[in-house]
Structures are given as structure tokens and as C-alpha cells.
């Protein structure tokens, strides 16, 4: 645990000048808040240990010194007297305002060696002295509140400086000291990071992974809340000199139509980057930002390595994308959900998106065409509700154009078939429409 005390104190450093002016006194305040509410000085001879001042002056007989409590009651501890007695080690230059060396002087209720005036002569030794007025003048003073010192220099010519002052109260007047040891939990509800590009919090939020997408400055703040409800935070600035690429493609299935991949590099100028794609199979180029895949036979993961120089550093990072071979799934059962807007209301064939110019014809049981489209792969599909098609069995014909040598895998119901392309590949089958 840590013992916490917060008694007010005053330290004037190199000292403050005491005005050498009959019309102007020096005042300074201390505010106490640590006593019990409503507590007062009941017996000043026991409740007050001392009043204190660190001081230097070249003529003790100039001065009056008083301490004033929060309700205005006061005690006069020195009332002129003592003539040219020095206090501390003053610089005795009438016109100067240069501080000398202050000595510690106390007034204690139990002192028996007399007042300052009673000990006048030469330089007044540091130590404890009797007050001119009794400490009982302070009986009834509130302990909490603003206490004040008043120092008046009533004659001109000589001067002095004050460096410090205080009032010491009996320890038993203070509430029992509070000790506690704050603790922080190990989970995200106690300590955590906050920032713009966090992609992984590590599970406990103490160690995070960031992935900035843009060059520049980003700020991250570590927050903590202990079991006493106190918050702490520390912010660090991260300078992003490079960016991690991402890879996109105009389609993620190769179905006879070329696939164009692109390495996106954020706000980095692509002309400043070097691109390396692997593997090199089926690529028209391997060191450009956007290569083209053609003739793909098996599903392949393509990786791009991007390197560029910035601020004297060379940044190298990678990204990958899976390009699948064409697998066409032709459903043979269809149940429109006409009551649900956005539901399963159209018959579509997955895998045709990569083909241009797929022709589709759907016939009813009497051989009448109820639907046709010359680019079915890029259409919304067949909506039997629009065509007023009743429940029953329908027949489809799909004609898929593809390059010679390409391979198409189709799934019709439970039957999976591989086709080697040779121009236009026809597929036929039935659709069972249920309502």
C-alpha cells in the first residue's frame, strides 16, 4: 500500500520580497481540507504544535507578524521590538531587493525562552520562541479552510524576504490515514488499447496488432481503470511509412473469361512500387500491378509481394487471393418464396458469373419457351412469378461459351461432371418448380 498525505505547504523558492511600506503588508494563504468536517481548535496549546517561518530581515524592530485562522481570529507572534537585530543572513543594502539566506523560526505554545524581542541583539538564532499573544487566541478556529500569515514592515529603509511558512497541527486531529493498493485486472474491462487500425486485441487487450492502411501519423492510447475506479492513460504516436497491400479481382472464379487481379497499395504511388506475383502459372505478367489470369486449370492461391522505398526505408509486404476454377451448380428443384420480398424467388445457376454470352432457354412441358436470356450469367435469373409459370416440371437449355482447353465442372442434382471446353458447351436438364 501507499500512504497518501496531502498537507498544504508553501515554498517560495528564492524568496518573496516583504514590502517596505507602512500601507502595504505581505499576505500568504494555506488551505487545509483533510480534517473531519466541522472540526475546530479546542485547545490551541495542545492542538497546535507550532507556527513556522523561514525568513531574513535586516531590522527586526520594523516588523509585526500574525497568523489568521479561517474565521478571522488571529494571533500576533511578533510586535516590533528588537531594533536592528538581524533575522537570518540579510543583505543589508537599503536600496537593493536581493534576497539573503533565510533561517527557520518557530513559535510554540510550550516555548519558555521568551519572545523575539526578549532575545534581541546581533542576529536572532534560529529556533523556537514564545508568541507575543497566547495561542488560546485561536481556540474555536475551524481547522479546515484558509489560514493566512500577515507580515508588515512598518518602517522604511530596511527590507527582508520570506522563503517558507507553515502551521503544524497535532497528529491526533487528523483522520486515520488511508492506505490502499490499487490493482488492475488482466482482461479488456480493466486495460485496453484504443486506436484507428487495431485488427487483433490479443484476447486480453494488452498487446494489439495494428494494420494501418495509409501513410502518416496515427495515435494509440492505452487505457487503464483500477479497482478504485481511477482512470489512467498513455498515448503514443505511430509513424506509418508504408502500407500493407490488399488484392482484389474482377471475379474470384476462372470460368473461361480472363480474371484480372489488382494489388491495391492505398495512398502509395503504384509507380514507386515493385510488384512480384507468384506462382507465375497462367499469368500474362508477373511484375505489374494488375496481371491477368487465363487458362487456369486448378484452384490457385496467388501472392503478390510489394516493395517500395520511403523516408530512407524499404518496405516489403505481401497479400494473397484465391482464384477458383469454374464450378457450375445447376439446381433441379426450385421453390420460390414469393411471400418474402428478397427471398428465393429466382432460379439462378452459380458459377456462370465468369462467362459472357451464356444463352439460357426454359421450356414448359408442352415445349413452349417461358424464359430466355442471351447473357444469363450476368442476369438476375428466371423469376417464374413474373412469367406466371405454374407449379410443374420445366426443361432448360444452357449454352456456355468457353475457350478450347478450359475445363468446366458442373453439378446437376447429385451428378458431378467435368467437361473439356471446345467452343460452346450445352447443358440440358429439368427443373421441378414447387409452390
Short mmCIF file of N, CA and C in Angstrom, two decimals, residues 238-402:
data_model
loop_
_atom_site.label_atom_id
_atom_site.label_comp_id
_atom_site.label_asym_id
_atom_site.label_seq_id
_atom_site.Cartn_x
_atom_site.Cartn_y
_atom_site.Cartn_z
N UNK A 238 2.26 6.71 -33.67
CA UNK A 238 2.91 5.76 -34.59
C UNK A 238 3.06 6.44 -35.95
N UNK A 239 4.27 6.45 -36.45
CA UNK A 239 4.52 6.99 -37.78
C UNK A 239 4.46 5.86 -38.80
N UNK A 240 3.51 5.94 -39.70
CA UNK A 240 3.32 4.92 -40.73
C UNK A 240 4.07 5.37 -41.98
N UNK A 241 5.11 4.62 -42.33
CA UNK A 241 5.90 4.98 -43.51
C UNK A 241 5.57 4.10 -44.70
N UNK A 242 4.78 3.07 -44.49
CA UNK A 242 4.39 2.19 -45.58
C UNK A 242 3.00 1.65 -45.34
N UNK A 243 2.46 0.93 -46.31
CA UNK A 243 1.11 0.39 -46.18
C UNK A 243 1.10 -1.05 -46.64
N UNK A 244 0.19 -1.85 -46.08
CA UNK A 244 0.06 -3.26 -46.45
C UNK A 244 -0.91 -3.37 -47.62
N UNK A 245 -0.52 -4.04 -48.69
CA UNK A 245 -1.41 -4.11 -49.85
C UNK A 245 -2.59 -5.05 -49.62
N UNK A 246 -3.62 -4.88 -50.39
CA UNK A 246 -4.72 -5.84 -50.48
C UNK A 246 -4.87 -6.21 -51.94
N UNK A 247 -5.41 -7.41 -52.18
CA UNK A 247 -5.58 -7.89 -53.54
C UNK A 247 -7.06 -8.07 -53.83
N UNK A 248 -7.51 -7.52 -54.93
CA UNK A 248 -8.88 -7.72 -55.40
C UNK A 248 -8.83 -8.29 -56.81
N UNK A 249 -9.96 -8.83 -57.23
CA UNK A 249 -10.05 -9.37 -58.59
C UNK A 249 -11.44 -9.07 -59.14
N UNK A 250 -11.52 -8.94 -60.45
CA UNK A 250 -12.83 -8.65 -61.05
C UNK A 250 -13.78 -9.83 -60.91
N UNK A 251 -13.23 -11.02 -60.63
CA UNK A 251 -14.02 -12.20 -60.30
C UNK A 251 -13.08 -13.19 -59.63
N UNK A 252 -13.60 -13.99 -58.73
CA UNK A 252 -12.74 -14.93 -57.99
C UNK A 252 -12.86 -16.35 -58.52
N UNK A 253 -13.56 -16.52 -59.63
CA UNK A 253 -13.62 -17.81 -60.32
C UNK A 253 -13.17 -17.62 -61.76
N UNK A 254 -12.34 -18.52 -62.19
CA UNK A 254 -11.96 -18.52 -63.60
C UNK A 254 -12.90 -19.47 -64.34
N UNK A 255 -13.72 -18.90 -65.20
CA UNK A 255 -14.71 -19.69 -65.92
C UNK A 255 -14.61 -19.44 -67.42
N UNK A 256 -13.41 -19.37 -67.89
CA UNK A 256 -13.20 -19.15 -69.31
C UNK A 256 -12.90 -17.72 -69.66
N UNK A 257 -13.43 -16.77 -68.87
CA UNK A 257 -13.12 -15.36 -69.10
C UNK A 257 -11.92 -14.97 -68.26
N UNK A 258 -11.00 -14.21 -68.82
CA UNK A 258 -9.80 -13.82 -68.06
C UNK A 258 -10.15 -13.14 -66.74
N UNK A 259 -9.35 -13.42 -65.74
CA UNK A 259 -9.50 -12.81 -64.41
C UNK A 259 -8.39 -11.78 -64.23
N UNK A 260 -8.77 -10.57 -63.85
CA UNK A 260 -7.79 -9.50 -63.63
C UNK A 260 -7.63 -9.29 -62.13
N UNK A 261 -6.43 -9.49 -61.62
CA UNK A 261 -6.13 -9.23 -60.21
C UNK A 261 -5.45 -7.87 -60.08
N UNK A 262 -5.68 -7.20 -58.96
CA UNK A 262 -5.08 -5.88 -58.72
C UNK A 262 -4.53 -5.81 -57.30
N UNK A 263 -3.29 -5.38 -57.17
CA UNK A 263 -2.69 -5.13 -55.86
C UNK A 263 -2.96 -3.67 -55.48
N UNK A 264 -3.78 -3.47 -54.47
CA UNK A 264 -4.12 -2.12 -54.02
C UNK A 264 -3.11 -1.68 -52.96
N UNK A 265 -2.53 -0.51 -53.14
CA UNK A 265 -1.45 -0.05 -52.25
C UNK A 265 -1.80 1.26 -51.54
N UNK A 266 -3.10 1.48 -51.33
CA UNK A 266 -3.51 2.66 -50.55
C UNK A 266 -3.07 3.95 -51.21
N UNK A 267 -2.48 4.83 -50.39
CA UNK A 267 -2.08 6.13 -50.93
C UNK A 267 -0.63 6.16 -51.40
N UNK A 268 -0.02 4.98 -51.55
CA UNK A 268 1.32 4.90 -52.15
C UNK A 268 1.17 4.96 -53.67
N UNK A 269 2.04 5.67 -54.31
CA UNK A 269 2.00 5.76 -55.77
C UNK A 269 2.44 4.42 -56.37
N UNK A 270 1.58 3.74 -57.12
CA UNK A 270 1.97 2.44 -57.70
C UNK A 270 3.23 2.52 -58.54
N UNK A 271 3.49 3.68 -59.14
CA UNK A 271 4.70 3.81 -59.96
C UNK A 271 5.97 3.72 -59.12
N UNK A 272 5.84 3.90 -57.80
CA UNK A 272 7.01 3.81 -56.92
C UNK A 272 7.19 2.40 -56.37
N UNK A 273 6.33 1.47 -56.76
CA UNK A 273 6.34 0.12 -56.19
C UNK A 273 6.90 -0.90 -57.17
N UNK A 274 7.49 -1.94 -56.61
CA UNK A 274 7.89 -3.12 -57.38
C UNK A 274 6.94 -4.26 -57.00
N UNK A 275 6.30 -4.90 -58.00
CA UNK A 275 5.35 -5.97 -57.77
C UNK A 275 5.94 -7.29 -58.24
N UNK A 276 5.76 -8.34 -57.44
CA UNK A 276 6.19 -9.68 -57.83
C UNK A 276 5.07 -10.65 -57.49
N UNK A 277 4.50 -11.32 -58.52
CA UNK A 277 3.40 -12.25 -58.33
C UNK A 277 3.91 -13.68 -58.42
N UNK A 278 3.41 -14.53 -57.52
CA UNK A 278 3.71 -15.96 -57.55
C UNK A 278 2.45 -16.73 -57.20
N UNK A 279 2.30 -17.97 -57.76
CA UNK A 279 3.14 -18.55 -58.82
C UNK A 279 2.93 -17.82 -60.14
N UNK A 280 3.76 -18.12 -61.07
CA UNK A 280 3.70 -17.41 -62.36
C UNK A 280 2.78 -18.08 -63.36
N UNK A 281 2.27 -19.28 -63.03
CA UNK A 281 1.45 -20.04 -63.97
C UNK A 281 0.20 -19.26 -64.37
N UNK A 282 -0.08 -19.25 -65.66
CA UNK A 282 -1.30 -18.68 -66.25
C UNK A 282 -1.37 -17.15 -66.16
N UNK A 283 -0.29 -16.50 -65.77
CA UNK A 283 -0.27 -15.04 -65.69
C UNK A 283 0.33 -14.46 -66.96
N UNK A 284 -0.25 -13.37 -67.43
CA UNK A 284 0.32 -12.72 -68.61
C UNK A 284 1.55 -11.89 -68.26
N UNK A 285 1.69 -11.52 -66.96
CA UNK A 285 2.85 -10.75 -66.50
C UNK A 285 2.97 -10.97 -65.00
N UNK A 286 4.18 -10.90 -64.49
CA UNK A 286 4.38 -11.18 -63.06
C UNK A 286 4.93 -10.01 -62.27
N UNK A 287 5.21 -8.88 -62.93
CA UNK A 287 5.80 -7.75 -62.22
C UNK A 287 5.03 -6.45 -62.47
N UNK A 288 3.71 -6.59 -62.61
CA UNK A 288 2.85 -5.42 -62.80
C UNK A 288 1.83 -5.37 -61.68
N UNK A 289 1.15 -4.25 -61.57
CA UNK A 289 0.15 -4.10 -60.51
C UNK A 289 -1.08 -4.97 -60.76
N UNK A 290 -1.47 -5.13 -62.02
CA UNK A 290 -2.72 -5.84 -62.34
C UNK A 290 -2.48 -6.88 -63.44
N UNK A 291 -2.01 -8.08 -63.08
CA UNK A 291 -1.83 -9.12 -64.08
C UNK A 291 -3.16 -9.80 -64.41
N UNK A 292 -3.16 -10.54 -65.52
CA UNK A 292 -4.36 -11.24 -65.98
C UNK A 292 -4.12 -12.75 -65.94
N UNK A 293 -5.11 -13.49 -65.42
CA UNK A 293 -5.07 -14.95 -65.40
C UNK A 293 -5.90 -15.47 -66.57
N UNK A 294 -5.35 -16.43 -67.31
CA UNK A 294 -6.11 -17.04 -68.40
C UNK A 294 -5.67 -18.49 -68.52
N UNK A 295 -6.66 -19.38 -68.70
CA UNK A 295 -6.36 -20.80 -68.87
C UNK A 295 -6.19 -21.56 -67.57
N UNK A 296 -6.61 -21.04 -66.44
CA UNK A 296 -6.41 -21.69 -65.14
C UNK A 296 -7.09 -23.06 -65.11
N UNK A 297 -6.38 -24.08 -64.62
CA UNK A 297 -6.91 -25.44 -64.60
C UNK A 297 -7.24 -25.92 -63.20
N UNK A 298 -6.57 -25.38 -62.17
CA UNK A 298 -6.85 -25.78 -60.79
C UNK A 298 -6.93 -24.53 -59.91
N UNK A 299 -7.69 -24.64 -58.85
CA UNK A 299 -7.79 -23.52 -57.90
C UNK A 299 -6.40 -23.17 -57.39
N UNK A 300 -6.05 -21.89 -57.40
CA UNK A 300 -4.68 -21.46 -57.08
C UNK A 300 -4.71 -20.23 -56.17
N UNK A 301 -3.80 -20.21 -55.20
CA UNK A 301 -3.61 -19.01 -54.38
C UNK A 301 -2.48 -18.20 -54.99
N UNK A 302 -2.77 -16.97 -55.37
CA UNK A 302 -1.76 -16.08 -55.92
C UNK A 302 -1.33 -15.08 -54.84
N UNK A 303 -0.03 -14.87 -54.74
CA UNK A 303 0.54 -13.96 -53.75
C UNK A 303 1.32 -12.86 -54.46
N UNK A 304 1.12 -11.63 -53.97
CA UNK A 304 1.88 -10.51 -54.52
C UNK A 304 2.78 -9.96 -53.42
N UNK A 305 4.03 -9.72 -53.77
CA UNK A 305 4.98 -9.05 -52.88
C UNK A 305 5.19 -7.64 -53.42
N UNK A 306 4.98 -6.66 -52.53
CA UNK A 306 5.10 -5.26 -52.92
C UNK A 306 6.24 -4.63 -52.13
N UNK A 307 7.16 -3.99 -52.82
CA UNK A 307 8.26 -3.30 -52.14
C UNK A 307 8.38 -1.88 -52.69
N UNK A 308 8.73 -0.96 -51.79
CA UNK A 308 8.95 0.43 -52.19
C UNK A 308 9.77 1.11 -51.11
N UNK A 309 10.40 2.21 -51.46
CA UNK A 309 11.26 2.94 -50.53
C UNK A 309 10.59 4.24 -50.13
N UNK A 310 10.71 4.57 -48.82
CA UNK A 310 10.16 5.82 -48.31
C UNK A 310 10.93 6.22 -47.07
N UNK A 311 11.27 7.49 -46.97
CA UNK A 311 11.98 8.03 -45.81
C UNK A 311 13.24 7.24 -45.49
N UNK A 312 13.93 6.77 -46.52
CA UNK A 312 15.16 6.03 -46.31
C UNK A 312 14.96 4.58 -45.94
N UNK A 313 13.71 4.11 -45.90
CA UNK A 313 13.41 2.73 -45.55
C UNK A 313 12.83 2.01 -46.75
N UNK A 314 13.08 0.70 -46.83
CA UNK A 314 12.47 -0.13 -47.86
C UNK A 314 11.40 -0.99 -47.21
N UNK A 315 10.16 -0.82 -47.65
CA UNK A 315 9.03 -1.56 -47.09
C UNK A 315 8.68 -2.71 -48.02
N UNK A 316 8.54 -3.91 -47.46
CA UNK A 316 8.16 -5.08 -48.23
C UNK A 316 6.98 -5.74 -47.51
N UNK A 317 5.91 -5.99 -48.23
CA UNK A 317 4.75 -6.64 -47.62
C UNK A 317 4.06 -7.50 -48.67
N UNK A 318 3.21 -8.42 -48.19
CA UNK A 318 2.58 -9.38 -49.08
C UNK A 318 1.08 -9.45 -48.84
N UNK A 319 0.36 -9.92 -49.85
CA UNK A 319 -1.06 -10.20 -49.74
C UNK A 319 -1.38 -11.32 -50.71
N UNK A 320 -2.49 -12.01 -50.47
CA UNK A 320 -2.82 -13.17 -51.30
C UNK A 320 -4.31 -13.21 -51.60
N UNK A 321 -4.66 -13.96 -52.64
CA UNK A 321 -6.06 -14.15 -53.02
C UNK A 321 -6.19 -15.53 -53.65
N UNK A 322 -7.31 -16.20 -53.40
CA UNK A 322 -7.59 -17.49 -54.02
C UNK A 322 -8.45 -17.29 -55.26
N UNK A 323 -8.01 -17.85 -56.37
CA UNK A 323 -8.80 -17.86 -57.60
C UNK A 323 -9.20 -19.31 -57.87
N UNK A 324 -10.51 -19.54 -57.89
CA UNK A 324 -11.01 -20.89 -58.06
C UNK A 324 -11.28 -21.19 -59.54
N UNK A 325 -11.19 -22.47 -59.86
CA UNK A 325 -11.62 -22.87 -61.19
C UNK A 325 -13.14 -22.91 -61.23
N UNK A 326 -13.67 -22.96 -62.43
CA UNK A 326 -15.10 -22.81 -62.60
C UNK A 326 -15.84 -24.07 -62.16
N UNK A 327 -16.78 -23.91 -61.27
CA UNK A 327 -17.67 -24.98 -60.85
C UNK A 327 -19.09 -24.46 -60.97
N UNK A 328 -19.83 -25.05 -61.87
CA UNK A 328 -21.18 -24.60 -62.16
C UNK A 328 -22.17 -25.52 -61.46
N UNK A 329 -23.05 -24.94 -60.65
CA UNK A 329 -24.06 -25.71 -59.94
C UNK A 329 -25.43 -25.37 -60.51
N UNK A 330 -26.08 -26.38 -61.10
CA UNK A 330 -27.38 -26.17 -61.73
C UNK A 330 -28.45 -26.82 -60.86
N UNK A 331 -29.29 -26.04 -60.20
CA UNK A 331 -30.33 -26.64 -59.34
C UNK A 331 -31.43 -27.27 -60.18
N UNK A 332 -31.94 -28.42 -59.71
CA UNK A 332 -33.04 -29.09 -60.44
C UNK A 332 -34.35 -29.03 -59.67
N UNK A 333 -34.32 -28.41 -58.48
CA UNK A 333 -35.54 -28.21 -57.70
C UNK A 333 -35.59 -26.76 -57.29
N UNK A 334 -36.75 -26.14 -57.41
CA UNK A 334 -36.86 -24.70 -57.14
C UNK A 334 -38.20 -24.43 -56.45
N UNK A 335 -38.14 -23.76 -55.29
CA UNK A 335 -39.35 -23.41 -54.54
C UNK A 335 -39.34 -21.92 -54.29
N UNK A 336 -40.01 -21.13 -55.12
CA UNK A 336 -40.00 -19.67 -54.93
C UNK A 336 -40.62 -19.27 -53.59
N UNK A 337 -40.07 -18.23 -53.01
CA UNK A 337 -40.58 -17.69 -51.74
C UNK A 337 -41.24 -16.35 -52.04
N UNK A 338 -42.36 -16.39 -52.76
CA UNK A 338 -42.98 -15.16 -53.25
C UNK A 338 -43.53 -14.28 -52.15
N UNK A 339 -43.79 -14.86 -50.99
CA UNK A 339 -44.35 -14.05 -49.90
C UNK A 339 -43.28 -13.25 -49.19
N UNK A 340 -42.02 -13.56 -49.44
CA UNK A 340 -40.93 -12.88 -48.73
C UNK A 340 -40.14 -12.05 -49.73
N UNK A 341 -40.26 -10.72 -49.62
CA UNK A 341 -39.51 -9.84 -50.52
C UNK A 341 -38.02 -10.05 -50.29
N UNK A 342 -37.29 -10.28 -51.36
CA UNK A 342 -35.87 -10.53 -51.23
C UNK A 342 -35.55 -11.99 -50.97
N UNK A 343 -36.59 -12.85 -50.95
CA UNK A 343 -36.37 -14.27 -50.70
C UNK A 343 -35.89 -14.98 -51.95
N UNK A 344 -36.04 -16.33 -51.95
CA UNK A 344 -35.55 -17.17 -53.04
C UNK A 344 -36.59 -17.20 -54.15
N UNK A 345 -36.65 -16.14 -54.93
CA UNK A 345 -37.70 -16.01 -55.94
C UNK A 345 -37.21 -16.19 -57.36
N UNK A 346 -35.90 -16.39 -57.55
CA UNK A 346 -35.37 -16.56 -58.91
C UNK A 346 -34.54 -17.83 -58.99
N UNK A 347 -34.56 -18.44 -60.17
CA UNK A 347 -33.73 -19.61 -60.45
C UNK A 347 -32.44 -19.12 -61.08
N UNK A 348 -31.33 -19.40 -60.39
CA UNK A 348 -30.02 -18.96 -60.86
C UNK A 348 -29.08 -20.15 -60.92
N UNK A 349 -28.03 -19.99 -61.70
CA UNK A 349 -27.01 -21.02 -61.83
C UNK A 349 -25.70 -20.44 -61.33
N UNK A 350 -25.24 -20.92 -60.17
CA UNK A 350 -23.98 -20.43 -59.61
C UNK A 350 -22.81 -20.87 -60.48
N UNK A 351 -21.87 -19.95 -60.69
CA UNK A 351 -20.67 -20.26 -61.45
C UNK A 351 -20.67 -19.70 -62.85
N UNK A 352 -21.79 -19.11 -63.26
CA UNK A 352 -21.84 -18.55 -64.61
C UNK A 352 -21.36 -17.11 -64.68
N UNK A 353 -21.06 -16.51 -63.51
CA UNK A 353 -20.71 -15.10 -63.49
C UNK A 353 -19.47 -14.79 -64.32
N UNK A 354 -18.60 -15.79 -64.47
CA UNK A 354 -17.36 -15.56 -65.21
C UNK A 354 -17.48 -15.77 -66.71
N UNK A 355 -18.67 -16.07 -67.17
CA UNK A 355 -18.86 -16.32 -68.60
C UNK A 355 -19.68 -15.20 -69.22
N UNK A 356 -19.24 -14.76 -70.36
CA UNK A 356 -20.01 -13.80 -71.14
C UNK A 356 -20.83 -14.54 -72.20
N UNK A 357 -22.05 -14.10 -72.42
CA UNK A 357 -22.85 -14.64 -73.52
C UNK A 357 -23.43 -16.01 -73.28
N UNK A 358 -23.72 -16.37 -72.02
CA UNK A 358 -24.38 -17.66 -71.75
C UNK A 358 -25.85 -17.55 -72.18
N UNK A 359 -26.28 -18.45 -73.05
CA UNK A 359 -27.66 -18.45 -73.52
C UNK A 359 -28.48 -19.44 -72.71
N UNK A 360 -29.65 -18.99 -72.27
CA UNK A 360 -30.50 -19.84 -71.43
C UNK A 360 -31.92 -19.84 -72.01
N UNK A 361 -32.49 -21.06 -72.14
CA UNK A 361 -33.87 -21.22 -72.61
C UNK A 361 -34.57 -22.16 -71.64
N UNK A 362 -35.77 -21.77 -71.20
CA UNK A 362 -36.56 -22.60 -70.30
C UNK A 362 -37.91 -22.87 -70.98
N UNK A 363 -38.28 -24.19 -71.03
CA UNK A 363 -39.50 -24.62 -71.72
C UNK A 363 -40.46 -25.24 -70.72
N UNK A 364 -41.75 -25.10 -71.00
CA UNK A 364 -42.72 -25.83 -70.19
C UNK A 364 -42.91 -27.22 -70.78
N UNK A 365 -43.83 -27.98 -70.23
CA UNK A 365 -44.00 -29.38 -70.62
C UNK A 365 -44.52 -29.53 -72.05
N UNK A 366 -45.05 -28.45 -72.60
CA UNK A 366 -45.55 -28.51 -73.97
C UNK A 366 -44.55 -27.96 -74.99
N UNK A 367 -43.34 -27.63 -74.50
CA UNK A 367 -42.29 -27.17 -75.41
C UNK A 367 -42.33 -25.69 -75.71
N UNK A 368 -43.14 -24.95 -74.96
CA UNK A 368 -43.21 -23.51 -75.17
C UNK A 368 -42.12 -22.82 -74.36
N UNK A 369 -41.42 -21.89 -74.99
CA UNK A 369 -40.38 -21.13 -74.28
C UNK A 369 -41.06 -20.16 -73.32
N UNK A 370 -40.77 -20.31 -72.00
CA UNK A 370 -41.35 -19.40 -70.99
C UNK A 370 -40.32 -18.38 -70.52
N UNK A 371 -39.05 -18.61 -70.85
CA UNK A 371 -37.99 -17.66 -70.46
C UNK A 371 -36.79 -17.87 -71.37
N UNK A 372 -36.14 -16.76 -71.74
CA UNK A 372 -34.89 -16.86 -72.48
C UNK A 372 -34.03 -15.63 -72.18
N UNK A 373 -32.72 -15.84 -72.25
CA UNK A 373 -31.77 -14.74 -72.00
C UNK A 373 -30.48 -15.07 -72.73
N UNK A 374 -29.87 -14.04 -73.35
CA UNK A 374 -28.65 -14.30 -74.14
C UNK A 374 -27.38 -14.00 -73.34
N UNK A 375 -27.51 -13.55 -72.10
CA UNK A 375 -26.33 -13.34 -71.23
C UNK A 375 -26.73 -13.69 -69.80
N UNK A 376 -27.16 -14.93 -69.64
CA UNK A 376 -27.79 -15.37 -68.39
C UNK A 376 -26.86 -15.25 -67.19
N UNK A 377 -25.54 -15.43 -67.41
CA UNK A 377 -24.60 -15.37 -66.29
C UNK A 377 -24.57 -14.03 -65.60
N UNK A 378 -24.95 -12.97 -66.32
CA UNK A 378 -24.95 -11.63 -65.75
C UNK A 378 -26.36 -11.09 -65.53
N UNK A 379 -27.33 -11.99 -65.50
CA UNK A 379 -28.72 -11.58 -65.30
C UNK A 379 -29.15 -11.86 -63.87
N UNK A 380 -30.37 -11.42 -63.55
CA UNK A 380 -30.92 -11.67 -62.21
C UNK A 380 -31.47 -13.08 -62.08
N UNK A 381 -31.55 -13.83 -63.19
CA UNK A 381 -32.09 -15.18 -63.15
C UNK A 381 -33.53 -15.22 -63.62
N UNK A 382 -34.13 -16.42 -63.58
CA UNK A 382 -35.53 -16.60 -64.02
C UNK A 382 -36.45 -16.45 -62.83
N UNK A 383 -37.41 -15.52 -62.94
CA UNK A 383 -38.43 -15.33 -61.91
C UNK A 383 -39.74 -15.89 -62.46
N UNK A 384 -40.14 -17.10 -62.06
CA UNK A 384 -41.36 -17.70 -62.60
C UNK A 384 -42.62 -16.93 -62.23
N UNK A 385 -42.54 -16.13 -61.17
CA UNK A 385 -43.70 -15.33 -60.80
C UNK A 385 -43.99 -14.27 -61.84
N UNK A 386 -42.94 -13.67 -62.39
CA UNK A 386 -43.12 -12.65 -63.42
C UNK A 386 -43.72 -13.27 -64.68
N UNK A 387 -43.26 -14.48 -65.00
CA UNK A 387 -43.74 -15.14 -66.21
C UNK A 387 -45.06 -15.88 -65.98
N UNK A 388 -45.56 -15.89 -64.74
CA UNK A 388 -46.82 -16.58 -64.44
C UNK A 388 -46.71 -18.07 -64.59
N UNK A 389 -45.53 -18.63 -64.35
CA UNK A 389 -45.32 -20.07 -64.52
C UNK A 389 -45.92 -20.83 -63.35
N UNK A 390 -46.79 -21.82 -63.63
CA UNK A 390 -47.38 -22.61 -62.54
C UNK A 390 -46.42 -23.68 -62.06
N UNK A 391 -46.79 -24.34 -60.99
CA UNK A 391 -46.01 -25.46 -60.47
C UNK A 391 -45.95 -26.55 -61.51
N UNK A 392 -44.77 -27.24 -61.56
CA UNK A 392 -44.64 -28.33 -62.52
C UNK A 392 -43.19 -28.56 -62.90
N UNK A 393 -43.01 -29.32 -63.99
CA UNK A 393 -41.67 -29.67 -64.47
C UNK A 393 -41.36 -28.81 -65.69
N UNK A 394 -40.14 -28.23 -65.68
CA UNK A 394 -39.68 -27.39 -66.79
C UNK A 394 -38.35 -27.93 -67.29
N UNK A 395 -38.02 -27.54 -68.49
CA UNK A 395 -36.79 -28.01 -69.12
C UNK A 395 -35.91 -26.80 -69.46
N UNK A 396 -34.63 -26.95 -69.21
CA UNK A 396 -33.72 -25.85 -69.51
C UNK A 396 -32.67 -26.29 -70.52
N UNK A 397 -32.18 -25.31 -71.26
CA UNK A 397 -31.02 -25.49 -72.14
C UNK A 397 -30.07 -24.34 -71.85
N UNK A 398 -28.85 -24.67 -71.44
CA UNK A 398 -27.80 -23.67 -71.21
C UNK A 398 -26.70 -23.91 -72.23
N UNK A 399 -26.31 -22.85 -72.92
CA UNK A 399 -25.19 -22.93 -73.85
C UNK A 399 -24.10 -21.99 -73.36
N UNK A 400 -22.96 -22.59 -72.94
CA UNK A 400 -21.89 -21.84 -72.28
C UNK A 400 -20.69 -21.74 -73.22
N UNK A 401 -20.33 -20.52 -73.63
CA UNK A 401 -19.14 -20.37 -74.49
C UNK A 401 -17.87 -20.41 -73.65
N UNK A 402 -16.88 -21.16 -74.06
CA UNK A 402 -15.61 -21.20 -73.32
C UNK A 402 -14.48 -21.50 -74.29
#
